[in-house]
Amino acid sequence: MPEIIKQILSVVPLAVLLLSLGAASTSLGLLQANINNGIYSRCHFFITYTQAMNSSLLNYNLPTCKLSIASATIATICLALLTAIELISVSFQINVKRLIANIIQAGFFVGSILFLFITMIVVSAGWGKTCATYRNITSSGGTPRSLFNIDCTGPQYRSSVGPFAPNGADFITAAVFAGVGAVLAIGAFCYLIVKLMRRQKDDNEAILKY
């Protein structure tokens, strides 16, 4: 294989990891902005009819929102570590051959992929449930005692004042970016596996020749 192609291929996983890290960071930032930012940005995932009709219930299903932020945070940290490892490897032409190091890398990959999928599922399912609840209430006469008449695809307004969080578009974007980040991480992980297999094959051939 020509040397220039080898150099290009060596940078591919780093580029993919950077994209995945960017997607995960974006998802995390959007979630934090809409969950932790002031009184009108409490958790609004999986809201039921009873919760929607009671404006005193500000902390809607807070553990669910904490789960989505924690998952996105862990995934972002794992991807940041993987990106740093790959950057060092590319910059200094270091090939990690120790089994324990490869296992640690694999663990970071699995962790980032798993937690990004958790984030995507919790955010999309949670916000979808909330929107469905409010659509049902609105179709039966509105929500006179509710804190919000939820806009599922944009920011919220109360008595023509706003915009306030949660922003439905941000939740949708956060779920999409979490999914994209997971897919990119899977691609980088598969590339790592193929690279390790080829390296092992080359080492075996070198031993046989020796």
Backbone as a chain_set.jsonl record, in Angstrom:
{"seq": "MPEIIKQILSVVPLAVLLLSLGAASTSLGLLQANINNGIYSRCHFFITYTQAMNSSLLNYNLPTCKLSIASATIATICLALLTAIELISVSFQINVKRLIANIIQAGFFVGSILFLFITMIVVSAGWGKTCATYRNITSSGGTPRSLFNIDCTGPQYRSSVGPFAPNGADFITAAVFAGVGAVLAIGAFCYLIVKLMRRQKDDNEAILKY", "coords": {"N": [[0.845, -1.189, 0.0], [0.613, 2.227, -0.884], [2.559, 4.812, 0.726], [1.383, 7.322, 1.151], [-1.327, 6.77, 1.197], [-1.493, 5.18, 3.439], [-0.894, 7.092, 5.389], [-3.084, 8.784, 5.153], [-5.173, 7.062, 5.865], [-4.474, 6.582, 8.485], [-5.241, 8.856, 9.766], [-7.95, 8.903, 9.601], [-9.551, 7.588, 11.726], [-9.104, 9.435, 13.802], [-10.271, 11.776, 12.802], [-12.942, 10.934, 12.622], [-13.482, 10.419, 15.313], [-13.219, 12.999, 16.356], [-15.425, 14.244, 15.159], [-17.471, 12.729, 16.301], [-17.068, 13.358, 19.002], [-17.635, 16.102, 18.898], [-20.363, 16.008, 18.23], [-21.428, 14.698, 20.498], [-20.737, 16.547, 22.503], [-22.213, 18.766, 21.691], [-24.824, 17.781, 21.971], [-24.856, 17.392, 24.775], [-24.483, 20.055, 25.663], [-26.849, 21.311, 24.726], [-28.784, 19.941, 26.199], [-28.102, 20.644, 28.845], [-28.557, 23.396, 28.729], [-31.296, 23.512, 28.55], [-32.314, 22.244, 30.726], [-31.077, 22.893, 33.16], [-31.195, 25.633, 33.396], [-32.493, 27.977, 34.982], [-35.821, 28.691, 36.402], [-37.843, 28.026, 34.591], [-36.89, 25.94, 33.163], [-36.928, 23.328, 34.078], [-37.055, 19.73, 34.47], [-38.735, 18.254, 31.785], [-39.535, 15.782, 30.777], [-41.346, 12.853, 29.851], [-43.908, 13.65, 30.801], [-46.988, 13.305, 32.43], [-50.616, 13.35, 32.293], [-51.634, 14.228, 34.787], [-49.408, 15.553, 35.907], [-49.037, 17.579, 34.01], [-51.299, 19.151, 34.381], [-50.919, 20.335, 36.796], [-49.471, 23.017, 38.071], [-47.733, 23.279, 40.176], [-45.947, 21.259, 40.206], [-42.933, 21.403, 39.527], [-40.515, 20.088, 39.18], [-40.498, 18.008, 37.049], [-40.216, 14.618, 36.774], [-37.423, 14.525, 37.45], [-35.148, 12.752, 37.888], [-34.994, 11.426, 35.434], [-34.164, 13.379, 33.619], [-31.711, 13.973, 34.764], [-30.455, 11.567, 34.268], [-30.22, 11.644, 31.454], [-28.442, 13.808, 31.105], [-26.243, 12.918, 32.599], [-25.537, 10.615, 31.161], [-24.85, 11.705, 28.649], [-22.692, 13.251, 29.478], [-20.826, 11.342, 30.454], [-20.381, 9.914, 28.085], [-19.234, 11.932, 26.515], [-16.859, 12.424, 27.932], [-15.575, 9.921, 27.669], [-15.219, 9.871, 24.873], [-13.583, 12.093, 24.575], [-11.247, 11.227, 25.865], [-10.594, 9.045, 24.21], [-10.147, 10.415, 21.813], [-7.933, 11.958, 22.538], [-6.05, 9.931, 23.003], [-5.872, 8.825, 20.429], [-4.963, 11.046, 19.013], [-2.417, 11.447, 20.13], [-1.284, 9.036, 19.334], [-1.29, 9.292, 16.52], [0.213, 11.629, 16.184], [2.745, 11.039, 17.247], [3.329, 8.675, 16.083], [2.765, 6.257, 17.431], [2.154, 2.942, 18.13], [-0.099, 1.18, 19.894], [0.349, -1.782, 21.493], [-0.045, -3.36, 23.673], [-2.137, -5.627, 25.384], [-3.827, -4.883, 27.52], [-4.054, -2.128, 27.181], [-5.418, -1.973, 24.764], [-7.81, -3.16, 25.555], [-8.756, -1.277, 27.369], [-9.177, 0.892, 25.633], [-11.21, -0.237, 24.055], [-13.16, -0.467, 26.02], [-13.717, 2.244, 26.56], [-14.807, 2.946, 24.085], [-17.113, 1.282, 23.943], [-18.465, 2.242, 26.19], [-18.939, 4.971, 25.492], [-20.547, 4.667, 23.206], [-22.755, 3.216, 24.237], [-23.779, 5.011, 26.233], [-24.393, 7.244, 24.703], [-26.454, 6.256, 23.129], [-28.293, 5.765, 25.164], [-28.782, 8.401, 25.982], [-29.951, 9.421, 23.609], [-32.295, 7.834, 23.422], [-33.649, 8.359, 25.868], [-34.069, 11.159, 25.725], [-35.485, 11.514, 23.267], [-37.715, 9.768, 23.603], [-38.712, 10.711, 26.054], [-39.321, 13.471, 25.582], [-41.053, 13.11, 23.48], [-43.197, 11.752, 24.736], [-44.07, 13.791, 26.466], [-44.916, 15.751, 24.622], [-46.986, 14.36, 23.362], [-48.766, 14.09, 25.498], [-49.492, 16.787, 25.997], [-50.61, 17.462, 23.548], [-52.889, 15.871, 23.553], [-54.268, 16.989, 25.734], [-54.644, 19.618, 24.86], [-56.296, 19.207, 22.643], [-58.601, 18.575, 23.933], [-59.509, 20.85, 25.125], [-57.549, 22.526, 26.211], [-55.011, 23.779, 28.571], [-55.62, 25.091, 31.265], [-54.633, 25.22, 33.928], [-52.008, 24.676, 33.77], [-48.417, 25.008, 33.726], [-47.184, 25.369, 31.264], [-48.236, 25.606, 27.878], [-47.17, 23.429, 25.834], [-44.8, 23.973, 23.271], [-43.739, 21.911, 20.915], [-41.682, 22.059, 19.083], [-40.136, 24.298, 19.456], [-39.182, 27.237, 21.454], [-40.665, 28.108, 24.687], [-43.55, 30.052, 25.609], [-45.13, 32.205, 27.942], [-48.043, 33.709, 28.749], [-47.628, 35.471, 26.616], [-45.037, 36.162, 27.125], [-41.561, 35.616, 26.883], [-38.802, 34.174, 25.005], [-38.853, 31.001, 26.796], [-37.064, 28.235, 28.259], [-38.224, 24.814, 28.269], [-36.707, 24.31, 25.061], [-38.129, 22.895, 22.377], [-36.995, 22.313, 19.883], [-34.31, 22.216, 20.521], [-34.182, 19.924, 22.14], [-34.89, 17.961, 20.289], [-32.765, 18.243, 18.485], [-30.651, 17.599, 20.205], [-31.152, 14.879, 20.704], [-30.851, 13.841, 18.11], [-28.156, 14.483, 17.553], [-26.906, 12.997, 19.528], [-27.475, 10.417, 18.623], [-26.156, 10.476, 16.12], [-23.528, 10.867, 17.0], [-23.135, 8.424, 18.318], [-23.272, 6.601, 16.183], [-21.053, 7.421, 14.665], [-19.049, 6.859, 16.523], [-19.269, 4.091, 16.618], [-18.399, 3.512, 14.031], [-15.688, 4.364, 14.204], [-14.819, 2.565, 16.135], [-15.122, 0.092, 14.861], [-13.225, 0.462, 12.858], [-10.924, 0.526, 14.425], [-10.883, -2.11, 15.375], [-10.496, -3.549, 12.973], [-7.989, -2.529, 12.287], [-6.401, -3.496, 14.382], [-6.644, -6.237, 13.946], [-5.39, -6.493, 11.446], [-2.849, -5.656, 12.158], [-2.124, -7.67, 13.92], [-2.096, -9.807, 12.143], [0.014, -9.03, 10.451], [2.102, -9.108, 12.288], [2.162, -11.835, 12.884], [2.868, -12.891, 10.38], [5.393, -11.785, 10.141], [6.722, -13.123, 12.178], [6.622, -15.745, 11.238], [8.165, -15.529, 8.932], [10.586, -14.921, 10.045]], "CA": [[0.0, 0.0, 0.0], [1.423, 3.452, -0.916], [2.731, 5.464, 2.012], [0.442, 8.436, 1.29], [-2.628, 6.2, 1.564], [-1.368, 4.772, 4.836], [-0.964, 8.292, 6.216], [-4.467, 9.261, 5.132], [-5.981, 6.12, 6.644], [-4.136, 6.701, 9.908], [-5.915, 10.048, 10.302], [-9.398, 8.707, 9.511], [-10.211, 7.409, 13.025], [-9.026, 10.669, 14.577], [-11.29, 12.679, 12.272], [-14.253, 10.414, 13.01], [-13.619, 10.637, 16.757], [-13.452, 14.428, 16.574], [-16.816, 14.505, 14.791], [-18.307, 12.112, 17.328], [-16.916, 14.18, 20.21], [-18.378, 17.334, 18.67], [-21.79, 15.698, 18.306], [-21.759, 14.424, 21.902], [-20.63, 17.801, 23.254], [-23.366, 19.59, 21.303], [-25.994, 17.199, 22.636], [-24.755, 17.699, 26.198], [-24.7, 21.49, 25.853], [-28.268, 21.619, 24.522], [-29.539, 19.406, 27.334], [-27.822, 21.474, 30.018], [-29.181, 24.702, 28.547], [-32.749, 23.421, 28.658], [-32.723, 21.558, 31.956], [-30.491, 23.515, 34.356], [-31.086, 27.084, 33.208], [-33.582, 28.788, 35.51], [-37.033, 28.047, 36.897], [-38.683, 27.533, 33.512], [-36.189, 24.918, 32.395], [-36.839, 22.098, 34.829], [-37.201, 18.535, 33.633], [-40.041, 18.11, 31.147], [-39.596, 14.501, 30.074], [-42.328, 11.854, 30.287], [-44.957, 14.297, 31.587], [-48.312, 12.683, 32.356], [-51.748, 14.289, 32.362], [-51.703, 14.79, 36.141], [-48.313, 16.513, 36.064], [-49.255, 18.716, 33.124], [-52.385, 19.984, 34.877], [-50.57, 20.847, 38.124], [-48.331, 23.916, 37.879], [-46.823, 23.226, 41.33], [-44.976, 20.18, 39.995], [-41.913, 21.98, 38.647], [-39.444, 19.121, 38.913], [-41.079, 16.866, 36.354], [-39.377, 13.449, 36.494], [-36.049, 15.03, 37.45], [-34.128, 11.713, 37.679], [-34.88, 11.109, 34.008], [-33.321, 14.401, 33.007], [-30.355, 13.777, 35.284], [-29.907, 10.427, 33.538], [-29.831, 12.059, 30.104], [-27.245, 14.652, 31.2], [-25.134, 12.081, 33.057], [-25.138, 9.748, 30.05], [-24.152, 12.521, 27.66], [-21.419, 13.669, 30.073], [-19.91, 10.189, 30.455], [-20.018, 9.644, 26.694], [-18.32, 12.994, 26.072], [-15.56, 12.178, 28.569], [-14.973, 8.75, 27.009], [-14.787, 10.253, 23.522], [-12.452, 13.015, 24.716], [-10.08, 10.401, 26.164], [-10.256, 8.304, 22.992], [-9.587, 11.368, 20.85], [-6.583, 12.298, 23.004], [-5.197, 8.761, 22.748], [-5.646, 8.711, 18.978], [-4.143, 12.189, 18.605], [-1.039, 11.13, 20.526], [-0.839, 7.932, 18.489], [-1.024, 9.804, 15.165], [1.263, 12.656, 16.224], [4.047, 10.468, 17.563], [3.442, 7.373, 15.4], [2.831, 5.238, 18.472], [1.208, 1.839, 17.986], [-0.321, 0.528, 21.178], [0.269, -3.229, 21.265], [-0.345, -4.077, 24.905], [-3.521, -6.092, 25.432], [-4.607, -4.117, 28.482], [-4.335, -0.811, 26.596], [-6.479, -2.169, 23.771], [-9.051, -3.436, 26.287], [-9.205, 0.011, 27.91], [-9.746, 1.625, 24.506], [-12.489, -0.86, 23.718], [-14.103, -0.1, 27.074], [-14.133, 3.624, 26.319], [-15.688, 2.948, 22.916], [-18.399, 0.686, 24.324], [-19.116, 3.172, 27.102], [-19.427, 6.15, 24.774], [-21.655, 4.255, 22.334], [-23.896, 2.86, 25.085], [-24.362, 6.171, 26.893], [-24.995, 8.107, 23.687], [-27.743, 5.66, 22.785], [-29.18, 6.023, 26.297], [-29.18, 9.804, 25.867], [-30.861, 9.562, 22.476], [-33.573, 7.189, 23.724], [-34.32, 9.07, 26.953], [-34.504, 12.484, 25.274], [-36.519, 11.41, 22.232], [-38.918, 9.16, 24.176], [-39.232, 11.587, 27.101], [-39.946, 14.654, 24.99], [-42.187, 12.627, 22.687], [-44.296, 11.504, 25.673], [-44.567, 15.089, 26.913], [-45.657, 16.374, 23.519], [-48.226, 13.607, 23.172], [-49.654, 14.447, 26.607], [-50.02, 18.131, 25.8], [-51.498, 17.463, 22.373], [-54.163, 15.295, 23.982], [-54.953, 17.958, 26.593], [-55.039, 20.745, 24.019], [-57.423, 18.795, 21.803], [-59.801, 18.437, 24.755], [-59.888, 22.123, 25.725], [-56.443, 23.35, 26.683], [-54.376, 23.494, 29.861], [-55.748, 26.336, 32.027], [-53.894, 25.21, 35.191], [-50.674, 24.175, 33.497], [-47.348, 25.992, 33.608], [-46.891, 25.6, 29.86], [-48.821, 24.945, 26.727], [-45.878, 23.088, 25.242], [-44.466, 24.016, 21.853], [-42.832, 20.766, 20.789], [-40.581, 22.308, 18.146], [-39.562, 25.62, 19.668], [-39.162, 27.697, 22.851], [-41.971, 28.242, 25.326], [-44.003, 31.389, 25.962], [-46.162, 32.22, 28.963], [-48.741, 35.004, 28.715], [-46.933, 36.263, 25.593], [-43.694, 36.507, 27.606], [-40.611, 34.546, 26.596], [-38.933, 32.712, 25.1], [-38.322, 30.262, 27.919], [-36.808, 26.809, 28.075], [-37.418, 24.026, 27.331], [-36.85, 24.52, 23.629], [-38.356, 21.596, 21.751], [-36.027, 22.103, 18.803], [-33.042, 21.824, 21.141], [-34.29, 18.521, 22.554], [-34.85, 17.136, 19.07], [-31.391, 18.307, 17.99], [-29.801, 16.857, 21.145], [-31.353, 13.45, 20.455], [-30.258, 13.522, 16.806], [-26.7, 14.543, 17.66], [-26.475, 11.843, 20.325], [-27.506, 9.267, 17.726], [-25.076, 10.625, 15.14], [-22.279, 10.621, 17.712], [-23.028, 6.986, 18.57], [-22.965, 5.94, 14.91], [-19.661, 7.739, 14.342], [-18.202, 6.108, 17.454], [-19.287, 2.705, 16.147], [-17.511, 3.467, 12.87], [-14.298, 4.435, 14.668], [-14.544, 1.328, 16.86], [-14.933, -0.953, 13.843], [-11.936, 0.728, 12.213], [-9.895, 0.103, 15.372], [-10.847, -3.577, 15.379], [-9.863, -3.981, 11.715], [-6.57, -2.169, 12.356], [-5.758, -4.433, 15.3], [-6.595, -7.534, 13.286], [-4.343, -6.429, 10.418], [-1.554, -5.573, 12.832], [-1.841, -9.009, 14.426], [-1.756, -10.622, 10.983], [1.356, -8.641, 10.02], [3.052, -9.611, 13.287], [2.259, -13.291, 12.708], [3.63, -13.13, 9.157], [6.794, -11.444, 10.412], [7.278, -14.202, 12.996], [6.798, -16.91, 10.372], [9.298, -15.26, 8.045], [11.8, -14.967, 10.865]], "C": [[0.889, 1.252, 0.0], [1.439, 4.164, 0.428], [1.716, 6.58, 2.235], [-0.927, 7.936, 1.709], [-2.61, 5.753, 3.02], [-1.503, 5.976, 5.773], [-2.394, 8.83, 6.301], [-5.357, 8.376, 6.004], [-5.704, 6.226, 8.139], [-4.849, 7.872, 10.572], [-7.433, 9.863, 10.351], [-10.051, 8.506, 10.883], [-10.182, 8.649, 13.895], [-10.104, 11.651, 14.119], [-12.689, 12.244, 12.69], [-14.504, 10.634, 14.497], [-13.873, 12.11, 17.076], [-14.893, 14.8, 16.241], [-17.771, 13.947, 15.849], [-18.26, 12.91, 18.627], [-17.695, 15.49, 20.071], [-19.876, 17.119, 18.779], [-22.229, 15.467, 19.749], [-21.733, 15.699, 22.738], [-21.808, 18.718, 22.951], [-24.632, 19.102, 21.985], [-26.008, 17.536, 24.121], [-25.048, 19.168, 26.469], [-26.166, 21.883, 25.708], [-29.119, 21.121, 25.686], [-29.342, 20.26, 28.578], [-28.515, 22.826, 29.923], [-30.683, 24.662, 28.79], [-33.234, 22.741, 29.926], [-32.243, 22.291, 33.199], [-30.535, 25.035, 34.355], [-32.348, 27.811, 33.685], [-34.841, 27.998, 35.831], [-37.879, 27.441, 35.782], [-38.006, 26.446, 32.688], [-35.951, 23.664, 33.216], [-37.103, 20.909, 33.894], [-38.617, 18.403, 33.091], [-40.101, 16.862, 30.286], [-40.676, 13.611, 30.693], [-43.429, 12.462, 31.168], [-46.294, 13.598, 31.348], [-49.39, 13.767, 32.446], [-51.793, 14.988, 33.723], [-50.626, 15.843, 36.358], [-48.551, 17.76, 35.224], [-50.307, 19.662, 33.661], [-52.092, 20.6, 36.237], [-49.307, 21.695, 38.017], [-47.364, 23.906, 39.061], [-45.755, 22.15, 41.167], [-43.903, 20.646, 39.017], [-40.843, 20.968, 38.273], [-40.027, 17.855, 38.285], [-40.023, 15.784, 36.136], [-37.889, 13.806, 36.444], [-34.992, 13.942, 37.284], [-33.929, 11.347, 36.212], [-33.981, 12.11, 33.298], [-31.879, 14.299, 33.486], [-29.675, 12.611, 34.566], [-29.428, 10.836, 32.159], [-28.561, 12.902, 30.127], [-26.042, 13.822, 31.625], [-24.622, 11.189, 31.934], [-24.353, 10.518, 29.001], [-22.787, 12.966, 28.18], [-20.399, 12.538, 30.034], [-19.447, 9.878, 29.032], [-19.014, 10.674, 26.174], [-16.926, 12.8, 26.66], [-14.842, 11.006, 27.912], [-14.43, 9.115, 25.627], [-13.607, 11.22, 23.578], [-11.166, 12.239, 25.002], [-9.634, 9.617, 24.929], [-9.615, 9.204, 21.941], [-8.165, 11.748, 21.242], [-5.612, 11.153, 22.735], [-4.859, 8.651, 21.27], [-4.784, 9.848, 18.461], [-2.678, 11.954, 18.939], [-0.469, 10.041, 19.633], [-0.461, 8.419, 17.087], [0.156, 10.765, 15.169], [2.657, 12.066, 16.41], [4.263, 9.085, 16.966], [3.614, 6.233, 16.399], [1.756, 4.191, 18.207], [1.083, 1.102, 19.317], [-0.542, -0.967, 20.95], [-0.096, -4.006, 22.526], [-1.832, -4.406, 24.974], [-4.37, -5.238, 26.358], [-4.971, -2.738, 27.947], [-5.453, -0.912, 25.566], [-7.821, -2.434, 24.432], [-9.625, -2.139, 26.86], [-9.829, 0.856, 26.805], [-11.112, 1.087, 24.126], [-13.556, -0.506, 24.744], [-14.618, 1.322, 26.913], [-15.095, 3.71, 25.134], [-17.083, 2.426, 23.28], [-19.177, 1.63, 25.246], [-19.708, 4.37, 26.384], [-20.628, 5.8, 23.895], [-22.91, 3.977, 23.158], [-24.571, 4.095, 25.666], [-24.939, 7.178, 25.902], [-26.349, 7.564, 23.258], [-28.749, 5.863, 23.918], [-29.691, 7.458, 26.249], [-30.211, 9.991, 24.769], [-32.254, 9.012, 22.808], [-34.342, 7.962, 24.789], [-34.874, 10.412, 26.47], [-35.646, 12.374, 24.261], [-37.819, 10.839, 22.792], [-39.553, 10.076, 25.223], [-39.946, 12.802, 26.548], [-41.142, 14.257, 24.129], [-43.408, 12.366, 23.552], [-44.91, 12.804, 26.143], [-45.41, 15.761, 25.84], [-46.986, 15.674, 23.274], [-49.238, 13.954, 24.257], [-50.296, 15.806, 26.382], [-50.921, 18.234, 24.572], [-52.868, 16.914, 22.742], [-54.963, 16.271, 24.835], [-55.48, 19.127, 25.77], [-56.258, 20.401, 23.171], [-58.72, 18.657, 22.594], [-60.131, 19.715, 25.529], [-58.791, 22.943, 26.343], [-55.945, 22.976, 28.059], [-54.439, 24.733, 30.746], [-54.932, 26.375, 33.307], [-52.454, 24.76, 35.002], [-49.672, 25.309, 33.387], [-47.09, 26.351, 32.159], [-47.95, 24.967, 28.971], [-47.635, 24.65, 25.817], [-45.847, 23.278, 23.731], [-43.393, 22.952, 21.639], [-41.629, 21.036, 19.908], [-39.956, 23.687, 18.311], [-39.56, 25.99, 21.135], [-40.58, 27.913, 23.379], [-42.265, 29.712, 25.658], [-45.116, 31.281, 26.996], [-46.763, 33.611, 29.046], [-48.021, 35.982, 27.793], [-45.557, 36.729, 26.033], [-42.778, 35.329, 27.334], [-39.563, 35.036, 25.607], [-38.295, 32.14, 26.369], [-37.954, 28.85, 27.466], [-37.983, 26.04, 28.684], [-37.73, 24.349, 25.875], [-36.971, 23.156, 22.958], [-37.365, 21.289, 20.653], [-34.676, 21.669, 19.358], [-33.065, 20.364, 21.584], [-34.21, 17.583, 21.344], [-33.426, 17.079, 18.529], [-30.448, 17.507, 18.884], [-29.924, 15.361, 20.92], [-30.704, 13.024, 19.144], [-28.737, 13.491, 16.894], [-26.157, 13.396, 18.504], [-26.453, 10.587, 19.456], [-26.393, 9.298, 16.698], [-23.726, 10.344, 15.792], [-22.055, 9.145, 17.97], [-22.648, 6.237, 17.299], [-21.515, 6.191, 14.507], [-18.699, 6.975, 15.25], [-18.144, 4.633, 17.065], [-18.359, 2.539, 14.945], [-16.045, 3.484, 13.268], [-13.897, 3.153, 15.387], [-14.295, 0.178, 15.888], [-13.589, -0.792, 13.14], [-10.789, 0.269, 13.119], [-9.76, -1.412, 15.387], [-10.143, -4.106, 14.139], [-8.365, -3.707, 11.754], [-5.809, -3.131, 13.262], [-5.62, -5.819, 14.677], [-5.499, -7.567, 12.224], [-2.962, -6.375, 11.046], [-1.138, -6.946, 13.364], [-1.429, -9.936, 13.287], [-0.342, -10.327, 10.507], [2.417, -9.169, 10.991], [3.257, -11.114, 13.142], [3.077, -13.643, 11.47], [5.103, -12.846, 9.37], [7.469, -12.542, 11.225], [7.557, -15.435, 12.146], [7.996, -16.741, 9.444], [10.613, -15.364, 8.795], [12.193, -16.422, 11.15]], "O": [[1.823, 1.337, 0.797], [0.461, 4.128, 1.175], [1.238, 6.777, 3.353], [-1.619, 8.594, 2.487], [-3.59, 5.926, 3.745], [-2.145, 5.888, 6.82], [-2.853, 9.267, 7.357], [-6.181, 8.867, 6.774], [-6.59, 5.989, 8.96], [-5.04, 7.885, 11.788], [-8.123, 10.59, 11.066], [-11.026, 9.193, 11.186], [-11.123, 8.901, 14.647], [-10.769, 12.28, 14.941], [-13.52, 13.07, 13.066], [-15.611, 10.994, 14.896], [-14.657, 12.426, 17.97], [-15.515, 15.584, 16.959], [-18.741, 14.596, 16.239], [-19.286, 13.115, 19.275], [-18.34, 15.934, 21.02], [-20.586, 17.945, 19.353], [-23.266, 15.971, 20.178], [-22.602, 15.908, 23.584], [-22.34, 19.371, 23.849], [-25.415, 19.893, 22.509], [-27.042, 17.921, 24.665], [-25.781, 19.492, 27.403], [-26.67, 22.697, 26.482], [-30.059, 21.793, 26.11], [-30.302, 20.564, 29.286], [-29.006, 23.344, 30.926], [-31.277, 25.664, 29.189], [-34.438, 22.672, 30.172], [-32.95, 22.304, 34.206], [-29.957, 25.663, 35.242], [-33.178, 28.214, 32.869], [-34.922, 26.797, 35.571], [-38.564, 26.443, 36.004], [-38.503, 26.074, 31.625], [-34.916, 23.011, 33.084], [-37.339, 21.074, 32.698], [-39.585, 18.437, 33.852], [-40.656, 16.885, 29.187], [-40.885, 13.621, 31.906], [-43.833, 11.86, 32.163], [-46.677, 13.335, 30.208], [-49.094, 14.944, 32.649], [-51.971, 16.204, 33.793], [-50.894, 16.902, 36.924], [-48.294, 18.875, 35.679], [-50.224, 20.867, 33.422], [-52.933, 21.316, 36.78], [-48.204, 21.163, 37.887], [-46.275, 24.472, 38.96], [-44.771, 22.132, 41.906], [-43.952, 20.327, 37.829], [-40.323, 20.998, 37.157], [-40.048, 16.787, 38.897], [-39.053, 15.995, 35.408], [-37.186, 13.431, 35.506], [-34.004, 14.18, 36.59], [-32.823, 10.999, 35.798], [-33.142, 11.736, 32.478], [-30.942, 14.511, 32.716], [-28.476, 12.656, 34.288], [-28.349, 10.427, 31.732], [-27.693, 12.736, 29.27], [-24.948, 13.989, 31.086], [-23.413, 11.024, 31.771], [-23.32, 10.052, 28.52], [-21.829, 13.05, 27.411], [-19.252, 12.739, 29.634], [-18.268, 9.612, 28.801], [-18.06, 10.325, 25.478], [-15.926, 12.989, 25.967], [-13.646, 11.083, 27.63], [-13.325, 8.718, 25.258], [-12.727, 11.171, 22.719], [-10.114, 12.555, 24.446], [-8.441, 9.533, 24.638], [-8.665, 8.81, 21.265], [-7.289, 11.85, 20.384], [-4.486, 11.378, 22.291], [-3.709, 8.414, 20.901], [-3.962, 9.646, 17.567], [-1.799, 12.231, 18.124], [0.69, 10.11, 19.222], [0.56, 8.009, 16.535], [0.999, 10.728, 14.273], [3.625, 12.531, 15.81], [5.237, 8.404, 17.284], [4.477, 5.369, 16.245], [0.579, 4.525, 18.075], [2.035, 0.486, 19.797], [-1.504, -1.367, 20.294], [-0.424, -5.19, 22.449], [-2.679, -3.569, 24.661], [-5.507, -4.903, 26.026], [-6.059, -2.23, 28.219], [-6.327, -0.048, 25.498], [-8.857, -1.99, 23.936], [-10.838, -1.93, 26.838], [-10.88, 1.465, 27.003], [-12.053, 1.848, 23.901], [-14.713, -0.274, 24.393], [-15.805, 1.584, 27.103], [-16.075, 4.454, 25.173], [-18.096, 3.051, 22.965], [-20.388, 1.797, 25.102], [-20.853, 4.745, 26.638], [-21.606, 6.545, 23.845], [-23.998, 4.445, 22.819], [-25.794, 4.222, 25.603], [-25.883, 7.894, 26.235], [-27.288, 8.331, 23.048], [-29.928, 6.106, 23.662], [-30.88, 7.709, 26.447], [-31.232, 10.647, 24.976], [-33.266, 9.648, 22.51], [-35.542, 8.198, 24.643], [-36.016, 10.759, 26.771], [-36.658, 13.064, 24.387], [-38.9, 11.35, 22.5], [-40.776, 10.207, 25.28], [-41.047, 13.135, 26.988], [-42.13, 14.987, 24.06], [-44.527, 12.708, 23.169], [-46.133, 12.923, 26.216], [-46.49, 16.279, 26.121], [-47.995, 16.326, 23.008], [-50.429, 14.097, 23.977], [-51.505, 15.962, 26.555], [-51.881, 19.005, 24.563], [-53.89, 17.433, 22.294], [-56.18, 16.379, 24.69], [-56.613, 19.57, 25.954], [-57.153, 21.23, 23.006], [-59.807, 18.625, 22.016], [-60.926, 19.688, 26.469], [-59.072, 23.975, 26.952], [-56.387, 21.991, 28.649], [-53.411, 25.375, 30.963], [-54.56, 27.462, 33.75], [-51.755, 24.492, 35.98], [-50.019, 26.428, 33.008], [-46.807, 27.508, 31.847], [-48.49, 23.908, 29.292], [-47.156, 25.536, 25.11], [-46.731, 22.818, 23.008], [-42.272, 23.085, 22.128], [-40.642, 20.303, 19.981], [-39.311, 24.186, 17.389], [-39.897, 25.163, 21.982], [-41.553, 27.902, 22.625], [-41.361, 30.497, 25.944], [-45.945, 30.373, 26.932], [-46.073, 34.577, 29.373], [-47.826, 37.151, 28.127], [-44.965, 37.597, 25.391], [-43.165, 34.176, 27.529], [-39.458, 36.245, 25.397], [-37.351, 32.698, 26.929], [-38.446, 28.342, 26.458], [-38.676, 26.58, 29.546], [-38.874, 24.626, 25.515], [-36.03, 22.362, 22.971], [-36.937, 20.146, 20.498], [-33.978, 20.857, 18.751], [-32.077, 19.648, 21.42], [-33.544, 16.548, 21.386], [-32.935, 16.012, 18.161], [-29.553, 16.819, 18.392], [-28.923, 14.645, 20.94], [-30.08, 11.965, 19.074], [-28.101, 12.577, 16.371], [-25.073, 12.88, 18.23], [-25.523, 9.785, 19.543], [-25.756, 8.28, 16.43], [-22.879, 9.665, 15.21], [-20.931, 8.655, 17.861], [-21.802, 5.342, 17.329], [-20.826, 5.274, 14.059], [-17.657, 6.5, 14.798], [-17.094, 3.999, 17.171], [-17.624, 1.556, 14.848], [-15.244, 2.713, 12.738], [-12.758, 2.702, 15.262], [-13.37, -0.612, 16.072], [-12.9, -1.773, 12.859], [-9.807, -0.303, 12.647], [-8.647, -1.939, 15.41], [-9.299, -4.997, 14.228], [-7.563, -4.533, 11.316], [-4.692, -3.536, 12.939], [-4.605, -6.492, 14.858], [-4.765, -8.549, 12.114], [-2.015, -6.973, 10.534], [0.026, -7.337, 13.277], [-0.523, -10.753, 13.443], [0.419, -11.244, 10.195], [3.486, -9.618, 10.577], [4.377, -11.611, 13.259], [3.882, -14.575, 11.496], [5.964, -13.559, 8.856], [8.637, -12.86, 11.001], [8.586, -16.091, 12.304], [8.745, -17.687, 9.2], [11.619, -15.829, 8.26], [13.191, -16.672, 11.826]]}, "num_chains": 1, "name": "protein.A"}
